[in-house]
mmCIF file of C-alpha atoms in Angstrom:
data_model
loop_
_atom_site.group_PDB
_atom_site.id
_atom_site.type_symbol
_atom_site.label_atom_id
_atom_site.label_comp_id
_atom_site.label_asym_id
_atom_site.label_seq_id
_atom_site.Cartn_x
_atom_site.Cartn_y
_atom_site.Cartn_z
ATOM 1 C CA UNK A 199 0.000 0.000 0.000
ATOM 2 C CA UNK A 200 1.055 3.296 -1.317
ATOM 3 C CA UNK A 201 2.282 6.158 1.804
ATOM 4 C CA UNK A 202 2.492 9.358 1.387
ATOM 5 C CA UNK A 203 4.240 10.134 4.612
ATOM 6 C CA UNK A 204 7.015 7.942 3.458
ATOM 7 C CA UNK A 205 7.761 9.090 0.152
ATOM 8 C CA UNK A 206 11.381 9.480 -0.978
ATOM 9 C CA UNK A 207 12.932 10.084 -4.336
ATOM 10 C CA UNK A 208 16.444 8.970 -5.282
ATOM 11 C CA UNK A 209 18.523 9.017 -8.327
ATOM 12 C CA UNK A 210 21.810 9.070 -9.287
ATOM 13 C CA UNK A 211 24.140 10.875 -11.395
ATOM 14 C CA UNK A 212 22.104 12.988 -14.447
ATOM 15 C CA UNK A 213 19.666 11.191 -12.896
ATOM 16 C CA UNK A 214 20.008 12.943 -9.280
ATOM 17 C CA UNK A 215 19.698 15.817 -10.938
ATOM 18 C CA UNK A 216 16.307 14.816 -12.496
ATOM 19 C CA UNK A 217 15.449 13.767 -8.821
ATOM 20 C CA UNK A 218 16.069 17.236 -7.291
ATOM 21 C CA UNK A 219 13.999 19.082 -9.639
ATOM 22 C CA UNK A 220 10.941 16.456 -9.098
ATOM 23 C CA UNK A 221 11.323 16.664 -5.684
ATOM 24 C CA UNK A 222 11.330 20.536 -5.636
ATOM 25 C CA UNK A 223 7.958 20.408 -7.335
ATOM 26 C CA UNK A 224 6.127 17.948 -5.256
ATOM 27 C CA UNK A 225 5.893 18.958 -1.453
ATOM 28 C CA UNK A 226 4.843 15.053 -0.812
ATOM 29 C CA UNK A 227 8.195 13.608 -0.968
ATOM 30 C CA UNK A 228 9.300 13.810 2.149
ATOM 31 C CA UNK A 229 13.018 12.646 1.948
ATOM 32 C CA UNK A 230 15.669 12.995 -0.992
ATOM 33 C CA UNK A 231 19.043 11.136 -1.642
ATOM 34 C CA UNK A 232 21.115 11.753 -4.586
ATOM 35 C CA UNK A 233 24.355 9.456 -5.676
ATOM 36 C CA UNK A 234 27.099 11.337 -7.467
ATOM 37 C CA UNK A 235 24.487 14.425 -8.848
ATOM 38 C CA UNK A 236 25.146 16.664 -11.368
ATOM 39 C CA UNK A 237 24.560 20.075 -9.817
ATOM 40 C CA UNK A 238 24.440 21.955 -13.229
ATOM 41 C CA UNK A 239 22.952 20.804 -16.716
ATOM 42 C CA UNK A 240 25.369 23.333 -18.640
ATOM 43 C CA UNK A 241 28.475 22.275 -16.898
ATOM 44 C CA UNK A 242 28.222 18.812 -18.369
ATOM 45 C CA UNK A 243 28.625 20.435 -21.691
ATOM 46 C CA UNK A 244 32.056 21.753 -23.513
ATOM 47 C CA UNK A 245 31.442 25.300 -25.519
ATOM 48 C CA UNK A 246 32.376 22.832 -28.292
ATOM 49 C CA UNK A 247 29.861 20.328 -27.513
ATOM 50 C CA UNK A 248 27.081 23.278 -27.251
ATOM 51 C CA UNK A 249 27.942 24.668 -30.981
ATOM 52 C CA UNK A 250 27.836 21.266 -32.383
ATOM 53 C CA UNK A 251 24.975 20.268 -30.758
ATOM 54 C CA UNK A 252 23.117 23.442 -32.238
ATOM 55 C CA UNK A 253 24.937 23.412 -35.610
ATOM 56 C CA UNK A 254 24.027 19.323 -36.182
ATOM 57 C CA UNK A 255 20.885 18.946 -33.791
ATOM 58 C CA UNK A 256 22.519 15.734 -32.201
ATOM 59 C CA UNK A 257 25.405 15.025 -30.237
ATOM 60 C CA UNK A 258 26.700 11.753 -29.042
ATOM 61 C CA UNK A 259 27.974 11.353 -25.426
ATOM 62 C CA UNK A 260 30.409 8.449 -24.726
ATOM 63 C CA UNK A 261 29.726 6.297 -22.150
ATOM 64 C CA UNK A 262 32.998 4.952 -20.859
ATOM 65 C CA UNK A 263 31.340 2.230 -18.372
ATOM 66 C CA UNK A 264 28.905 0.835 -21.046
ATOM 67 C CA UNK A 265 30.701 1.602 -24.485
ATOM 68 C CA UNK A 266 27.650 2.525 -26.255
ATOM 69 C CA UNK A 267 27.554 6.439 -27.498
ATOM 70 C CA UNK A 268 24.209 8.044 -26.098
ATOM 71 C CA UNK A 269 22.089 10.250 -28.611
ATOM 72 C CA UNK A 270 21.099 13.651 -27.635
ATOM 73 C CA UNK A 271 19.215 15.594 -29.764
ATOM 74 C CA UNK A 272 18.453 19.705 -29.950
ATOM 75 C CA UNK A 273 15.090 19.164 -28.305
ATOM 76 C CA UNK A 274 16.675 18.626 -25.131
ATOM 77 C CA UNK A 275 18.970 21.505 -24.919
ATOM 78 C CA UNK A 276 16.009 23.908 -26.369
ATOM 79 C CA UNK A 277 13.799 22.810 -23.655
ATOM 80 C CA UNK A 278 16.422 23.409 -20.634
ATOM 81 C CA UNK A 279 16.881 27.112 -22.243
ATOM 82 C CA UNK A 280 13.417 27.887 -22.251
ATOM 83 C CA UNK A 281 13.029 26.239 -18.998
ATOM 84 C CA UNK A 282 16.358 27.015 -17.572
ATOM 85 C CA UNK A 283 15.121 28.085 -13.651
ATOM 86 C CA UNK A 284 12.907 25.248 -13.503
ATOM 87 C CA UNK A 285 15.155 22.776 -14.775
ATOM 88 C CA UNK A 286 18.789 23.711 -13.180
ATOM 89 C CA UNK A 287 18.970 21.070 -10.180
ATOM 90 C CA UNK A 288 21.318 23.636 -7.966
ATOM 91 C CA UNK A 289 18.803 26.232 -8.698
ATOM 92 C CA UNK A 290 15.931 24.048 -7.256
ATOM 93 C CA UNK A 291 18.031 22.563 -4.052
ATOM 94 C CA UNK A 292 17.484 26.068 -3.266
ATOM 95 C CA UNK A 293 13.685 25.547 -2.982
ATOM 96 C CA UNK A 294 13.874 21.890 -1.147
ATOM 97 C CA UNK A 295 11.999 21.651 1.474
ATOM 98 C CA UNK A 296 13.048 17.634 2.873
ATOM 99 C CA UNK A 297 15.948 16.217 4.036
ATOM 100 C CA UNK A 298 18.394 15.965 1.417
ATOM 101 C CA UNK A 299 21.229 13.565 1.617
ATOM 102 C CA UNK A 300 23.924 13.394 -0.863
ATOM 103 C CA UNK A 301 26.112 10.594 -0.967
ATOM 104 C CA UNK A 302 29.451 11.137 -3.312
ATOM 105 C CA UNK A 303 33.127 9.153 -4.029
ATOM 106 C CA UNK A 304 35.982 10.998 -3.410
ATOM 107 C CA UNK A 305 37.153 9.647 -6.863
ATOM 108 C CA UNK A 306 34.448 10.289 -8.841
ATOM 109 C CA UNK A 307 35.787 10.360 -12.008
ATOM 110 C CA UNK A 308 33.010 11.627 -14.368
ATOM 111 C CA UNK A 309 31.632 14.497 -11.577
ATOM 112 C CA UNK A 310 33.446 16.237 -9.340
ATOM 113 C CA UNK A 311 32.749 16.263 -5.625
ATOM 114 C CA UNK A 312 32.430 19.875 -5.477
ATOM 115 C CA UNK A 313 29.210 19.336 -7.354
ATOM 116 C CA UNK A 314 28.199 17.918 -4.059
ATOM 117 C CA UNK A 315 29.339 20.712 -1.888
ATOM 118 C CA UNK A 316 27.579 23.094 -4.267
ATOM 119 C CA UNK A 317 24.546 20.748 -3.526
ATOM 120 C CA UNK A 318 25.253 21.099 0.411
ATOM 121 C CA UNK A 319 25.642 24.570 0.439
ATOM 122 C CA UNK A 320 22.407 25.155 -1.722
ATOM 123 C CA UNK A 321 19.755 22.739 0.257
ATOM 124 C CA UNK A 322 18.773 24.085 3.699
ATOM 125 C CA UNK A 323 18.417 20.565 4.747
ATOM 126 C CA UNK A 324 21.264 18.392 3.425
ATOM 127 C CA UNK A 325 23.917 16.598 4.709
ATOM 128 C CA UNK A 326 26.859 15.160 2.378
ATOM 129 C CA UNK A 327 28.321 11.947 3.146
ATOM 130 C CA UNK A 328 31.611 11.662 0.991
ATOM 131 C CA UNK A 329 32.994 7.615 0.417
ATOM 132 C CA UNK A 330 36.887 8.127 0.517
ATOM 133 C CA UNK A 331 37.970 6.525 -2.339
ATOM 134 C CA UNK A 332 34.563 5.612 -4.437
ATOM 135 C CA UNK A 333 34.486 6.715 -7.865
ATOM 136 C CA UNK A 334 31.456 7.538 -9.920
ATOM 137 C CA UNK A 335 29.271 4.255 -9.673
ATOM 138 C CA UNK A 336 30.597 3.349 -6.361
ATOM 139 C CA UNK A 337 32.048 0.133 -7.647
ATOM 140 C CA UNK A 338 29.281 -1.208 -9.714
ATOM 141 C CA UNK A 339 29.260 -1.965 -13.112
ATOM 142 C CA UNK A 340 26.893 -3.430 -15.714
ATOM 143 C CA UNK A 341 26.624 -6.515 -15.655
ATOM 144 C CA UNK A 342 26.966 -7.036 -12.207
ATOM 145 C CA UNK A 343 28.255 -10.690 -11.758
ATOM 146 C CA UNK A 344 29.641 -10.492 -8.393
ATOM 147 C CA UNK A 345 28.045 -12.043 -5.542
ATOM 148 C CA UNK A 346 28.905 -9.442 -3.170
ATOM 149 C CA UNK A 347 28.172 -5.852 -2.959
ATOM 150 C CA UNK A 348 30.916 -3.813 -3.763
ATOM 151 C CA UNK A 349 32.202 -2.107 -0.421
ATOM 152 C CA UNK A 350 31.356 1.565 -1.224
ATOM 153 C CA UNK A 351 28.223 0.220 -2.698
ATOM 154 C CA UNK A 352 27.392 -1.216 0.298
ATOM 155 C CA UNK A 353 28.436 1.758 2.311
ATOM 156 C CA UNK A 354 26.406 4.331 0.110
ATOM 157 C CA UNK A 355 22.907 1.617 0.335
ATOM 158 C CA UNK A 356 24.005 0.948 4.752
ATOM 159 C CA UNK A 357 24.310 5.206 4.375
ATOM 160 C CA UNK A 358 20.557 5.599 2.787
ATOM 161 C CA UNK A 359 18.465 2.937 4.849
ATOM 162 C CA UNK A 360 20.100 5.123 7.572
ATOM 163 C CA UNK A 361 18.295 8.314 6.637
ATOM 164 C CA UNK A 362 15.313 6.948 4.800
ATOM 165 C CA UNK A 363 14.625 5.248 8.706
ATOM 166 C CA UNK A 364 15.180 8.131 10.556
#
C-alpha cells in the first residue's frame, strides 16, 4: 500500500539531478538522496559540444562504463533554455523543502565532488556523506556478476536505509 508520509525520491548521477527538480515540485516527498548528482545541466557540456549540438541537432555522449555512445538531440537543450530556472537542479536545491542527503566518491571520475558541496551549500536541509575513495558508480558496473556488494556500494545503500529510517 502506497504512503504518502514515506515518500522518498532517489537518483543518481544525471539522474540525481532529475530527482532534485521532481522533488522541488512535489511537497509530498518527504526525503531525498542523490548518488554522485550533477549540480548543473550546462556544466556537463564543452562550448564545443554546445555549438555542435546546435549546428548538427545531435550530439553523441560516450559512455565509458557501457561503451555505447548516447544520442542527444536539440530538443533537449532547447527545452532546458526555455526552462532554464525550472530545470537547473542547484537552482531548485534552493527551494527543497526535505531532508536531502547526498552521498558522493571521493574519486568520482566523471563528476566532481564539489558538485556535491555546491549541492550542500544550496539545500537548507542536506547533509553530504563523501565515500573516501569511491568513484562515480561506487564500484558497480553493468553486468553485475559479483556475488557481493561492492564495499562503497554497500556503504552508500548501509548510508541511505540510515536516513530513509530516521
Amino acid at each position: 500500500r502506497f504512503n504518502l508520509n514515506r515518500f522518498y525520491v532517489m537518483g543518481h548521477s544525471r539522474g540525481g539531478g532529475t530527482a532534485i527538480v521532481f522533488t522541488a515540485a512535489d511537497r509530498r516527498v518527504k526525503r531525498l538522496v542523490t548518488l554522485a548528482s550533477i549540480a548543473s545541466v550546462e556544466n556537463r557540456f564543452t562550448p564545443e559540444q554546445i555549438q555542435e549540438w546546435e549546428e548538427k541537432g545531435v550530439i553523441y555522449i560516450y559512455n565509458g562504463r557501457t561503451g555505447q555512445n548516447m544520442p542527444m538531440y536539440r530538443e533537449m537543450l532547447d527545452e532546458y533554455r526555455q526552462n532554464k530556472e525550472n530545470l537547473d537542479p542547484l537552482h531548485n536545491a534552493r527551494h527543497l523543502e526535505c531532508p536531502h542527503l547526498i552521498i558522493h566518491g571521493t574519486a568520482d571520475e566523471t563528476v566532481s565532488v564539489s558538485e556535491a558541496r555546491q549541492l550542500e551549500s544550496a539545500t537548507k536541509n542536506a547533509r553530504l556523506f563523501l565515500i573516501d575513495g569511491a568513484g562515480h558508480t561506487f564500484g558497480g558496473k553493468h553486468p553485475f556478476d559479483e556475488a557481493e556488494l561492492p564495499e562503497h556500494t554497500l556503504t552508500a545503500v548501509k548510508e541511505t536505509v540510515k536516513f530513509l529510517s530516521d
